[in-house]
Short mmCIF file of C-alpha atoms and ligand atoms in Angstrom, two decimals:
data_model
loop_
_atom_site.label_atom_id
_atom_site.label_comp_id
_atom_site.label_asym_id
_atom_site.label_seq_id
_atom_site.Cartn_x
_atom_site.Cartn_y
_atom_site.Cartn_z
CA MET A 714 130.60 76.84 98.80
CA ASN A 715 131.58 79.34 101.41
CA THR A 716 129.46 78.77 104.63
CA VAL A 717 128.75 81.89 106.78
CA CYS A 718 127.22 82.15 110.25
CA VAL A 719 126.12 85.11 112.22
CA LEU A 720 126.72 85.53 116.21
CA ILE A 721 124.84 88.21 117.69
CA MET A 722 126.43 89.28 121.15
CA ALA A 723 123.82 89.99 123.70
CA ALA A 724 124.97 88.68 127.10
CA GLY A 725 126.09 92.07 128.56
CA LYS A 726 124.19 93.82 131.24
CA GLY A 727 123.29 96.95 129.57
CA THR A 728 123.61 98.73 132.83
CA ARG A 729 123.38 102.16 131.48
CA MET A 730 119.75 101.56 130.35
CA LYS A 731 118.89 101.42 134.19
CA SER A 732 116.22 98.99 133.45
CA ALA A 733 115.26 95.51 134.70
CA LEU A 734 114.48 94.62 131.04
CA PRO A 735 117.66 93.26 129.20
CA LYS A 736 118.83 95.87 126.87
CA VAL A 737 118.18 93.98 123.58
CA LEU A 738 114.57 93.36 124.59
CA HIS A 739 113.82 97.23 124.61
CA SER A 740 111.60 98.19 121.79
CA ALA A 741 112.12 100.80 119.02
CA LEU A 742 108.64 101.33 117.85
CA ASP A 743 106.86 98.11 118.45
CA ARG A 744 109.80 95.90 117.49
CA ARG A 745 112.74 94.54 119.93
CA ILE A 746 116.08 95.81 119.18
CA ILE A 747 117.48 92.19 118.93
CA ASP A 748 114.66 91.53 116.39
CA TYR A 749 116.08 94.24 114.06
CA VAL A 750 119.40 92.73 114.11
CA ILE A 751 118.03 89.15 113.50
CA GLU A 752 115.76 90.42 110.54
CA SER A 753 118.67 92.37 108.96
CA ALA A 754 120.75 89.03 108.97
CA ASN A 755 117.95 87.24 107.37
CA GLN A 756 117.50 89.87 104.69
CA ALA A 757 121.20 89.78 103.97
CA GLY A 758 120.57 86.12 102.99
CA VAL A 759 121.69 84.26 106.35
CA MET A 760 119.44 81.37 107.19
CA PRO A 761 117.84 81.58 110.77
CA GLN A 762 119.56 78.09 111.71
CA ASP A 763 122.80 79.98 110.77
CA THR A 764 122.26 82.78 113.18
CA ALA A 765 122.97 82.50 117.01
CA VAL A 766 122.19 84.94 119.74
CA LEU A 767 124.66 84.75 122.59
CA VAL A 768 122.86 85.37 125.97
CA GLY A 769 124.04 85.77 129.63
CA SER A 770 122.73 88.61 131.68
CA GLY A 771 118.95 88.36 131.74
CA GLY A 772 119.36 85.30 129.33
CA GLU A 773 116.29 83.41 130.44
CA GLU A 774 114.13 86.30 129.18
CA VAL A 775 116.09 86.84 126.04
CA GLU A 776 116.09 83.09 125.38
CA ALA A 777 112.23 82.87 125.86
CA HIS A 778 111.80 85.83 123.35
CA ILE A 779 113.95 84.14 120.64
CA THR A 780 112.50 80.71 121.06
CA GLU A 781 108.94 82.03 120.80
CA ASN A 782 109.66 84.38 117.82
CA PHE A 783 112.57 82.81 115.88
CA PRO A 784 112.45 79.05 116.66
CA GLU A 785 115.13 78.26 114.24
CA VAL A 786 117.65 80.87 115.59
CA LYS A 787 120.15 79.34 117.96
CA VAL A 788 120.55 80.65 121.61
CA LEU A 789 123.92 80.10 123.14
CA TRP A 790 125.03 80.95 126.63
CA GLN A 791 127.91 82.70 128.05
CA HIS A 792 127.47 82.21 131.64
CA GLU A 793 130.00 84.76 132.83
CA GLN A 794 130.53 88.00 131.11
CA LEU A 795 134.41 88.29 130.79
CA GLY A 796 134.42 90.59 127.70
CA THR A 797 133.59 90.48 123.91
CA GLY A 798 136.57 88.16 123.13
CA HIS A 799 135.37 85.75 125.83
CA ALA A 800 132.07 85.94 124.30
CA VAL A 801 133.00 84.97 120.85
CA LYS A 802 135.18 82.16 122.13
CA SER A 803 132.44 80.71 124.28
CA ALA A 804 130.46 80.21 121.15
CA LEU A 805 133.48 78.31 119.22
CA GLU A 806 131.90 75.01 119.21
CA TRP A 807 129.17 76.39 117.22
CA TRP A 808 130.93 78.48 114.60
CA LYS A 809 134.10 76.55 114.13
CA ASN A 810 132.47 74.48 111.43
CA TYR A 811 131.71 77.44 109.17
CA ASP A 812 134.02 79.14 106.57
CA SER A 813 133.30 82.72 107.82
CA LEU A 814 131.95 84.10 111.17
CA ILE A 815 130.11 87.51 111.39
CA VAL A 816 130.05 88.97 114.92
CA LEU A 817 127.59 91.74 115.64
CA ASN A 818 126.93 93.73 118.87
CA GLY A 819 123.31 92.98 119.78
CA ASP A 820 122.74 96.65 120.08
CA VAL A 821 123.10 97.86 116.49
CA PRO A 822 119.48 97.71 115.23
CA LEU A 823 119.86 100.18 112.27
CA LEU A 824 122.51 97.99 110.45
CA LYS A 825 121.19 97.63 106.95
CA PRO A 826 121.10 94.18 105.11
CA GLU A 827 123.05 95.62 102.28
CA SER A 828 125.92 96.62 104.71
CA LEU A 829 125.80 93.24 106.22
CA ARG A 830 126.09 91.85 102.74
CA GLU A 831 129.09 93.88 102.19
CA LEU A 832 130.60 92.74 105.57
CA ILE A 833 130.04 89.10 104.42
CA SER A 834 131.78 89.51 101.10
CA SER A 835 134.78 91.21 102.67
CA CYS A 836 135.78 87.74 103.79
CA ARG A 837 137.06 87.25 100.36
CA GLU A 838 139.62 90.00 100.92
CA ASN A 839 140.54 89.90 104.53
CA ASP A 840 141.08 87.52 107.49
CA CYS A 841 139.21 90.21 109.56
CA THR A 842 137.24 93.30 108.42
CA VAL A 843 135.44 95.51 110.93
CA ILE A 844 132.91 98.29 110.08
CA THR A 845 133.86 101.86 111.30
CA PHE A 846 132.12 105.16 111.47
CA ASN A 847 133.30 108.78 111.89
CA ALA A 848 131.75 109.76 115.21
CA GLU A 849 131.09 113.33 115.79
CA ASN A 850 131.66 112.74 119.40
CA PRO A 851 133.74 109.44 119.60
CA GLY A 852 133.17 109.16 123.47
CA ALA A 853 134.14 105.74 124.79
CA TYR A 854 134.15 103.81 121.39
CA GLY A 855 137.18 101.76 120.40
CA ARG A 856 139.59 103.94 118.29
CA ILE A 857 140.56 102.59 114.68
CA ILE A 858 144.25 102.59 114.00
CA ARG A 859 144.91 102.46 110.40
CA LYS A 860 148.40 101.43 109.17
CA GLU A 861 149.25 101.26 105.36
CA ASN A 862 148.17 97.55 105.10
CA SER A 863 146.39 96.81 108.37
CA VAL A 864 143.73 97.86 110.77
CA SER A 865 143.82 97.53 114.53
CA ILE A 866 141.58 98.87 117.48
CA VAL A 867 142.48 100.31 120.73
CA GLU A 868 139.90 100.50 123.38
CA TYR A 869 139.22 104.05 124.87
CA LYS A 870 140.35 103.05 128.28
CA ASP A 871 143.63 101.85 126.95
CA ALA A 872 144.23 104.56 124.32
CA SER A 873 146.84 107.31 124.54
CA PRO A 874 145.87 110.90 124.48
CA GLU A 875 146.81 111.04 120.79
CA GLN A 876 144.75 107.97 119.95
CA ARG A 877 141.67 109.29 121.83
CA GLN A 878 141.86 112.34 119.22
CA ILE A 879 140.91 109.70 116.46
CA HIS A 880 137.23 110.14 115.27
CA GLU A 881 137.07 106.86 113.35
CA VAL A 882 135.70 104.22 115.74
CA ASN A 883 134.55 100.59 115.84
CA ALA A 884 131.13 99.96 115.41
CA GLY A 885 130.98 96.40 117.01
CA CYS A 886 130.49 94.35 113.63
CA TYR A 887 133.13 92.06 112.43
CA ALA A 888 133.81 89.58 109.70
CA PHE A 889 136.21 86.61 110.39
CA ARG A 890 137.76 83.90 108.29
CA VAL A 891 137.07 81.03 110.80
CA LYS A 892 140.28 79.31 110.11
CA SER A 893 142.39 82.45 110.86
CA LEU A 894 140.39 83.30 113.92
CA LEU A 895 140.93 79.76 115.21
CA GLN A 896 144.84 80.56 114.85
CA ILE A 897 144.71 83.45 117.24
CA ILE A 898 141.70 83.25 119.56
CA ASN A 899 143.43 81.57 122.33
CA SER A 900 145.98 84.42 122.42
CA ILE A 901 143.54 87.28 123.55
CA THR A 902 144.40 87.93 126.98
CA ASN A 903 142.76 90.21 129.60
CA ASN A 904 145.78 92.23 130.22
CA ASN A 905 144.15 95.83 129.82
CA ALA A 906 142.57 98.50 131.56
CA GLN A 907 139.31 96.81 132.20
CA HIS A 908 140.69 93.15 132.64
CA GLU A 909 138.44 91.85 129.88
CA TYR A 910 138.94 89.81 126.86
CA TYR A 911 138.53 91.99 124.01
CA ILE A 912 137.44 90.78 120.57
CA THR A 913 139.04 93.98 119.11
CA ASP A 914 142.44 92.55 120.09
CA ALA A 915 141.91 89.88 117.37
CA LEU A 916 142.98 92.47 114.83
CA ALA A 917 146.53 93.12 116.33
CA LEU A 918 147.07 89.56 116.93
CA MET A 919 146.21 88.65 113.18
CA ASN A 920 148.57 91.48 111.98
CA GLU A 921 151.26 89.99 114.06
CA ALA A 922 150.54 86.41 112.72
CA GLY A 923 150.66 87.83 109.12
CA LEU A 924 147.05 87.62 108.47
CA THR A 925 145.19 90.50 106.80
CA THR A 926 142.89 93.06 108.32
CA GLY A 927 140.75 95.69 106.78
CA ALA A 928 137.83 98.19 107.42
CA PHE A 929 135.16 99.78 105.77
CA THR A 930 133.07 102.81 106.96
CA LEU A 931 129.31 103.49 107.14
CA PRO A 932 127.28 106.66 108.08
CA GLU A 933 127.09 107.21 111.77
CA GLU A 934 123.40 107.20 111.77
CA GLU A 935 123.42 103.63 110.75
CA MET A 936 125.93 102.50 113.28
CA GLN A 937 124.01 104.27 116.20
CA GLY A 938 124.04 101.86 119.27
CA VAL A 939 121.77 101.61 122.15
CA ASN A 940 123.35 102.21 125.59
CA THR A 941 120.91 104.60 127.17
CA GLN A 942 117.25 105.60 127.03
CA ALA A 943 118.25 108.58 125.07
CA GLU A 944 119.88 106.56 122.49
CA LEU A 945 117.13 104.21 122.18
CA ALA A 946 114.75 107.23 121.63
CA SER A 947 117.19 108.43 118.99
CA VAL A 948 117.24 104.98 117.26
CA ALA A 949 113.43 104.71 117.30
CA ARG A 950 113.22 108.05 115.74
CA THR A 951 115.56 106.80 112.85
CA VAL A 952 113.51 103.77 112.43
CA ARG A 953 110.26 105.61 112.43
CA MET A 954 111.54 107.99 109.64
CA ARG A 955 112.85 105.08 107.58
CA VAL A 956 109.45 103.41 107.68
CA LEU A 957 107.64 106.51 106.90
CA SER A 958 109.95 107.30 103.91
CA ARG A 959 109.45 103.70 102.65
CA TRP A 960 105.64 104.18 102.53
CA MET A 961 105.75 107.76 101.13
CA ASN A 962 107.92 106.31 98.33
CA GLU A 963 105.10 103.78 97.71
CA GLY A 964 102.45 106.48 97.44
CA VAL A 965 101.09 106.81 100.86
CA ARG A 966 100.14 110.32 101.81
CA ILE A 967 101.38 111.17 105.41
CA ALA A 968 99.93 114.67 106.24
CA ASP A 969 102.47 115.01 109.31
CA PRO A 970 105.34 112.78 109.31
CA GLU A 971 106.44 114.38 112.79
CA SER A 972 103.41 112.92 114.65
CA THR A 973 102.85 109.66 112.62
CA TYR A 974 104.05 106.23 114.03
CA ILE A 975 103.85 103.08 111.68
CA SER A 976 105.18 99.79 112.81
CA PRO A 977 107.93 98.18 110.68
CA ASP A 978 105.64 95.16 110.45
CA ALA A 979 102.59 97.02 109.09
CA GLU A 980 101.75 97.37 105.41
CA LEU A 981 100.10 100.10 103.38
CA SER A 982 99.03 100.72 99.85
CA HIS A 983 99.27 103.43 97.56
CA ASP A 984 96.73 106.39 97.87
CA VAL A 985 96.19 105.74 101.51
CA THR A 986 95.80 109.01 103.56
CA ILE A 987 97.31 109.11 107.10
CA MET A 988 96.24 112.31 108.99
CA PRO A 989 98.16 113.90 112.02
CA ASN A 990 98.73 111.97 115.21
CA VAL A 991 97.92 108.48 113.74
CA GLN A 992 99.71 105.17 115.19
CA ILE A 993 99.45 102.00 113.23
CA TRP A 994 100.97 98.98 115.12
CA GLY A 995 101.73 95.31 114.53
CA ARG A 996 100.71 93.53 111.48
CA SER A 997 98.11 95.99 110.37
CA ARG A 998 97.39 96.17 106.67
CA ILE A 999 95.81 99.21 104.99
CA SER A 1000 94.37 98.97 101.34
CA GLU A 1001 94.36 101.63 98.67
CA GLY A 1002 92.13 104.71 98.94
CA SER A 1003 91.43 104.35 102.60
CA TYR A 1004 91.65 107.44 104.94
CA ILE A 1005 92.87 107.08 108.58
CA GLY A 1006 91.60 110.24 110.42
CA SER A 1007 93.52 112.13 113.19
CA GLY A 1008 94.10 110.58 116.53
CA SER A 1009 93.30 107.01 115.48
CA ILE A 1010 95.29 104.00 116.80
CA LEU A 1011 95.23 100.75 114.71
CA THR A 1012 96.78 97.55 116.10
CA ASN A 1013 97.03 94.21 114.02
CA SER A 1014 93.86 95.25 111.95
CA ILE A 1015 93.04 94.94 108.43
CA ILE A 1016 91.41 97.87 106.60
CA GLY A 1017 90.04 97.16 103.08
CA ARG A 1018 89.93 99.48 100.24
CA ASN A 1019 88.39 103.00 100.43
CA VAL A 1020 87.63 102.60 104.15
CA LYS A 1021 87.08 105.78 106.05
CA VAL A 1022 88.28 105.98 109.54
CA ILE A 1023 86.89 109.42 110.40
CA ALA A 1024 89.14 110.36 113.60
CA TYR A 1025 89.75 108.98 117.05
CA ALA A 1026 89.15 105.49 116.35
CA VAL A 1027 90.92 102.74 118.28
CA ILE A 1028 90.90 99.60 116.31
CA GLU A 1029 92.46 96.29 117.64
CA ASN A 1030 92.65 92.86 115.88
CA SER A 1031 89.73 93.64 113.80
CA GLU A 1032 88.79 94.08 110.03
CA LEU A 1033 87.09 96.78 108.31
CA LYS A 1034 86.07 95.71 104.80
CA GLU A 1035 85.92 97.75 101.67
CA GLY A 1036 83.83 101.06 101.87
CA SER A 1037 83.03 100.77 105.48
CA LYS A 1038 83.29 103.65 107.99
CA ALA A 1039 84.17 104.10 111.68
CA GLY A 1040 84.46 107.16 113.96
CA PRO A 1041 84.73 109.53 115.32
CA PHE A 1042 85.34 108.16 118.90
CA CYS A 1043 84.69 104.44 118.38
CA TYR A 1044 86.56 101.29 119.86
CA ILE A 1045 86.51 98.31 117.59
CA ARG A 1046 88.27 95.36 119.22
CA ASP A 1047 88.82 91.50 119.54
CA ASN A 1048 87.96 89.99 116.03
CA THR A 1049 85.15 92.41 115.04
CA CYS A 1050 84.51 92.43 111.47
CA LEU A 1051 82.73 95.36 109.60
CA GLU A 1052 81.55 93.95 106.28
CA ALA A 1053 81.47 96.10 103.18
CA GLY A 1054 79.64 99.52 103.66
CA ALA A 1055 79.13 99.04 107.46
CA PHE A 1056 79.36 101.88 109.75
CA ALA A 1057 80.26 102.20 113.36
CA GLY A 1058 79.89 105.75 114.69
CA LYS A 1059 80.21 108.16 117.53
CA PHE A 1060 80.73 106.55 121.04
CA VAL A 1061 80.45 103.04 119.77
CA GLU A 1062 82.17 100.10 121.09
CA LEU A 1063 82.28 96.80 119.20
CA LYS A 1064 83.72 93.66 120.52
CA ASN A 1065 84.04 90.29 118.99
CA SER A 1066 81.13 91.20 116.67
CA HIS A 1067 80.24 90.58 113.12
CA ILE A 1068 78.45 93.67 111.53
CA GLY A 1069 76.83 92.70 108.25
CA GLU A 1070 77.13 94.49 104.93
CA GLY A 1071 75.64 98.02 104.90
CA SER A 1072 74.71 97.62 108.70
CA LYS A 1073 75.01 100.65 110.84
CA VAL A 1074 75.58 101.34 114.53
CA PRO A 1075 75.71 105.11 114.43
CA HIS A 1076 75.51 106.32 117.93
CA LEU A 1077 76.37 105.48 121.61
CA SER A 1078 76.02 101.61 121.49
CA TYR A 1079 77.89 98.58 122.66
CA MET A 1080 77.82 95.52 120.67
CA GLY A 1081 79.62 92.60 122.14
CA ASP A 1082 79.46 88.93 120.89
CA ALA A 1083 76.92 89.99 118.53
CA THR A 1084 76.17 89.07 114.88
CA LEU A 1085 74.29 91.45 112.70
CA GLY A 1086 73.05 90.48 109.25
CA HIS A 1087 73.04 92.92 106.38
CA ASP A 1088 71.25 96.17 106.47
CA VAL A 1089 70.58 96.42 110.03
CA ASN A 1090 70.13 99.76 111.74
CA ILE A 1091 70.84 99.85 115.37
CA GLY A 1092 69.15 103.00 117.11
CA ALA A 1093 71.23 105.20 119.46
CA GLY A 1094 72.11 103.87 122.86
CA SER A 1095 71.41 100.06 122.17
CA ILE A 1096 73.38 97.81 124.05
CA THR A 1097 73.91 93.85 124.21
CA CYS A 1098 73.91 92.65 127.83
CA ASN A 1099 76.36 90.07 126.92
CA TYR A 1100 77.94 89.13 130.21
CA ASP A 1101 75.93 87.46 132.97
CA GLY A 1102 78.65 87.74 135.57
CA GLU A 1103 79.79 84.32 134.53
CA HIS A 1104 79.58 83.84 130.55
CA LYS A 1105 79.75 85.78 127.57
CA ASN A 1106 76.52 85.23 125.65
CA LYS A 1107 75.67 85.89 122.00
CA THR A 1108 73.10 88.14 120.42
CA HIS A 1109 71.99 87.47 116.84
CA ILE A 1110 70.17 90.15 114.84
CA GLY A 1111 68.96 89.06 111.48
CA ASP A 1112 69.06 90.95 108.06
CA ASN A 1113 67.03 94.18 107.60
CA CYS A 1114 66.11 94.64 111.19
CA PHE A 1115 65.31 98.09 112.67
CA ILE A 1116 66.44 98.34 116.28
CA GLY A 1117 64.68 101.21 118.23
CA SER A 1118 66.99 103.39 120.37
CA SER A 1119 68.12 102.15 123.73
CA THR A 1120 67.12 98.50 122.94
CA MET A 1121 68.75 96.12 125.62
CA PHE A 1122 69.43 92.66 124.25
CA VAL A 1123 69.82 90.35 127.27
CA ALA A 1124 71.83 87.70 125.77
CA PRO A 1125 71.77 84.82 124.79
CA VAL A 1126 68.88 86.28 122.54
CA GLU A 1127 67.92 86.45 118.84
CA VAL A 1128 65.97 88.86 116.60
CA GLY A 1129 64.61 87.22 113.44
CA GLU A 1130 65.16 89.04 110.00
CA GLY A 1131 63.04 92.06 109.19
CA SER A 1132 62.05 92.68 112.60
CA THR A 1133 61.72 95.83 114.53
CA THR A 1134 62.26 96.27 118.25
CA ALA A 1135 60.44 99.29 120.06
CA ALA A 1136 62.59 102.05 121.49
CA GLY A 1137 63.60 101.45 125.12
CA SER A 1138 62.70 97.71 125.00
CA VAL A 1139 64.44 95.01 127.10
CA ILE A 1140 64.59 92.02 124.80
CA THR A 1141 65.10 88.85 126.90
CA LYS A 1142 63.45 86.33 124.61
CA LYS A 1143 63.43 85.71 120.77
CA VAL A 1144 61.74 88.08 118.47
CA PRO A 1145 60.61 86.05 115.44
CA ALA A 1146 61.08 87.17 111.98
CA ASN A 1147 59.00 89.99 110.49
CA SER A 1148 57.68 90.99 114.00
CA LEU A 1149 57.66 93.90 116.56
CA GLY A 1150 59.25 93.22 119.68
CA ILE A 1151 58.13 95.50 122.67
CA GLY A 1152 59.46 94.98 126.06
CA ARG A 1153 59.05 98.10 128.03
CA ALA A 1154 56.67 99.33 131.00
CA ARG A 1155 53.56 101.14 129.63
CA GLN A 1156 53.40 104.82 130.00
CA THR A 1157 50.93 106.04 132.83
CA ASN A 1158 49.80 109.63 132.91
CA ILE A 1159 48.57 111.24 136.09
CA ALA A 1160 46.12 113.98 135.44
CA ASP A 1161 45.90 117.45 137.21
CA TRP A 1162 49.45 117.33 138.40
CA SER A 1163 51.98 120.12 138.62
CA LEU A 1164 55.59 120.29 139.47
CA HIS A 1165 55.03 123.44 141.83
CA ASP A 1166 52.37 121.46 143.97
CA HIS A 1167 54.44 118.43 144.15
CA HIS A 1168 57.36 120.27 145.54
CA HIS A 1169 55.35 122.40 148.01
CA HIS A 1170 53.68 119.22 149.37
CA LYS A 1171 57.12 117.59 150.00
CA THR A 1172 58.46 120.57 151.83
CA THR A 1173 55.36 120.77 154.25
CA THR A 1174 55.68 117.03 154.87
CA GLU A 1175 59.39 117.57 155.87
CA GLY A 1176 58.62 120.54 157.85
CA GLU A 1177 56.31 118.42 160.10
CA LYS A 1178 58.84 115.97 161.34
C1 UD1 B 2485 132.57 97.44 122.22
C2 UD1 B 2485 133.99 97.50 121.53
C3 UD1 B 2485 134.22 98.86 121.11
C4 UD1 B 2485 133.24 99.30 120.19
C5 UD1 B 2485 131.79 99.27 120.91
C6 UD1 B 2485 130.78 99.52 119.88
C7 UD1 B 2485 135.16 95.63 122.77
C8 UD1 B 2485 136.07 95.29 123.72
N1 UD1 B 2485 134.86 96.98 122.62
O1 UD1 B 2485 132.53 98.21 123.30
O2 UD1 B 2485 135.59 98.83 120.49
O3 UD1 B 2485 133.53 100.66 119.85
O4 UD1 B 2485 131.59 97.90 121.20
O5 UD1 B 2485 129.53 99.57 120.59
O6 UD1 B 2485 134.55 94.78 122.16
N2 UD1 B 2485 128.92 91.28 125.38
C9 UD1 B 2485 128.78 90.02 125.67
N3 UD1 B 2485 129.45 89.45 126.44
C10 UD1 B 2485 130.45 90.03 127.19
C11 UD1 B 2485 130.41 91.51 126.98
C12 UD1 B 2485 129.79 91.98 126.02
O7 UD1 B 2485 127.88 89.38 125.02
O8 UD1 B 2485 131.14 89.40 128.03
C13 UD1 B 2485 128.01 91.95 124.32
C14 UD1 B 2485 127.05 93.07 124.73
O9 UD1 B 2485 125.83 92.44 125.30
C15 UD1 B 2485 126.87 93.96 123.77
C16 UD1 B 2485 128.36 93.92 122.93
O10 UD1 B 2485 128.89 92.75 123.23
O11 UD1 B 2485 125.93 93.61 122.89
C17 UD1 B 2485 129.26 94.89 123.29
O12 UD1 B 2485 129.52 94.96 124.53
P1 UD1 B 2485 129.88 96.45 125.27
O13 UD1 B 2485 129.98 96.11 126.71
O14 UD1 B 2485 128.51 97.28 124.90
O15 UD1 B 2485 131.10 96.82 124.55
P2 UD1 B 2485 131.42 98.43 124.44
O16 UD1 B 2485 132.20 98.71 125.77
O17 UD1 B 2485 130.38 99.23 124.04
CA1 CA B 2486 128.11 99.20 123.28
#
């Protein structure tokens, strides 16, 4: 069997990003650039343990990210960055035991798995194959020199004026037969304009040694690199459109693709409707028939079937079950769950709370660390006083309770099922089941009192001072 490994080069500085963050850790949508490349290798059928990321500049941060998110992917170090040829050579002890080596620049997040598969199978034909694209503006890319039976690359800085006219350029993705690369790798020198060891020199060396070289061309869009913030934004836009097309093909209605952001990690079902200016991040899942209204931002949340998120809802790490409703203007966070048919309405914040089936929190309320049974109605302006300055305390409200407007629950506290609280109550101790809890000052009425007299009196008093 032919064994294949993938080496992702990510040791360079990425100076042109003008950022303290290593280049490959920048994100397009909510996924890091390096993650796209690793993911693509994985989808092309390369096992994580046969994939390595070469780190150097800012390497600790990149290594920590890889170790945390892709524990099986190897991290290799290039302590001094002396060029891409040096980079490949510094990982030699790792790749020399495979039959084929795929080398990828760490900054080509749009490379598709099917293209990578084509690159892998090119090892059957050539000792080295490179991916090229026809650049509208070839800038400083390495130029592709095609001869009848061979291909080589000349770096822009070393190229003649005629060579600089060539628009076919090197994308930075290579396939090598390991045996052949081992034959010539020590012959790569830094005798060039940048005094760097170039992996691109491998092709000319192979041609001289009578080995075979070849190339195939992909669309420029797929080979877009990330060297500047502007290029990052452009790559992010392409990823965003790819994700949106994928879901539209699956039957999702996206009212305004121009203003919609969906993470590559999110999953949607057919007959979901996404209104303008919606963002869906992380591992969110949205089931069929649900509607996500304008201005809503969902992160790592699960939306069941036929849910209506009316508009301007922020939902984080929470779950809205079948037929529940939320919004407009609500914040649902920290493992909150709305059971089937529940409702969180206008200016409502729910934190780490469980809202039972058919229960409603329609207006101006905060429920934190609360458990509501089924068919509870929370009157407007009710609040769980869940934080005593030191601890978060729980409120439990039983099934079928009717909570009067502006009830304050001083937690920890409990209301038994079927109970009612009077509007404006401050509930500090348990309300038993099927009872009325009243905790408010009694109203006093003062007879023969007028606002006018009151003001007049006050003014005279001050005048006497
Ligand atoms: C390289 C190619 C060029 C190609 C272009 C495509 C060479 C000599 N040139 O140029 O032909 O058109 O990519 O983007 O290879 N890296 C290391 N260690 C190093 C140097 C670089 O790991 O010592 C990594 C970088 O992090 C980056 C990749 O290699 O991911 C490419 O390096 P970069 O400096 O961007 O090469 P280019 O000058 O763009
Ligand atoms: Ca580059």
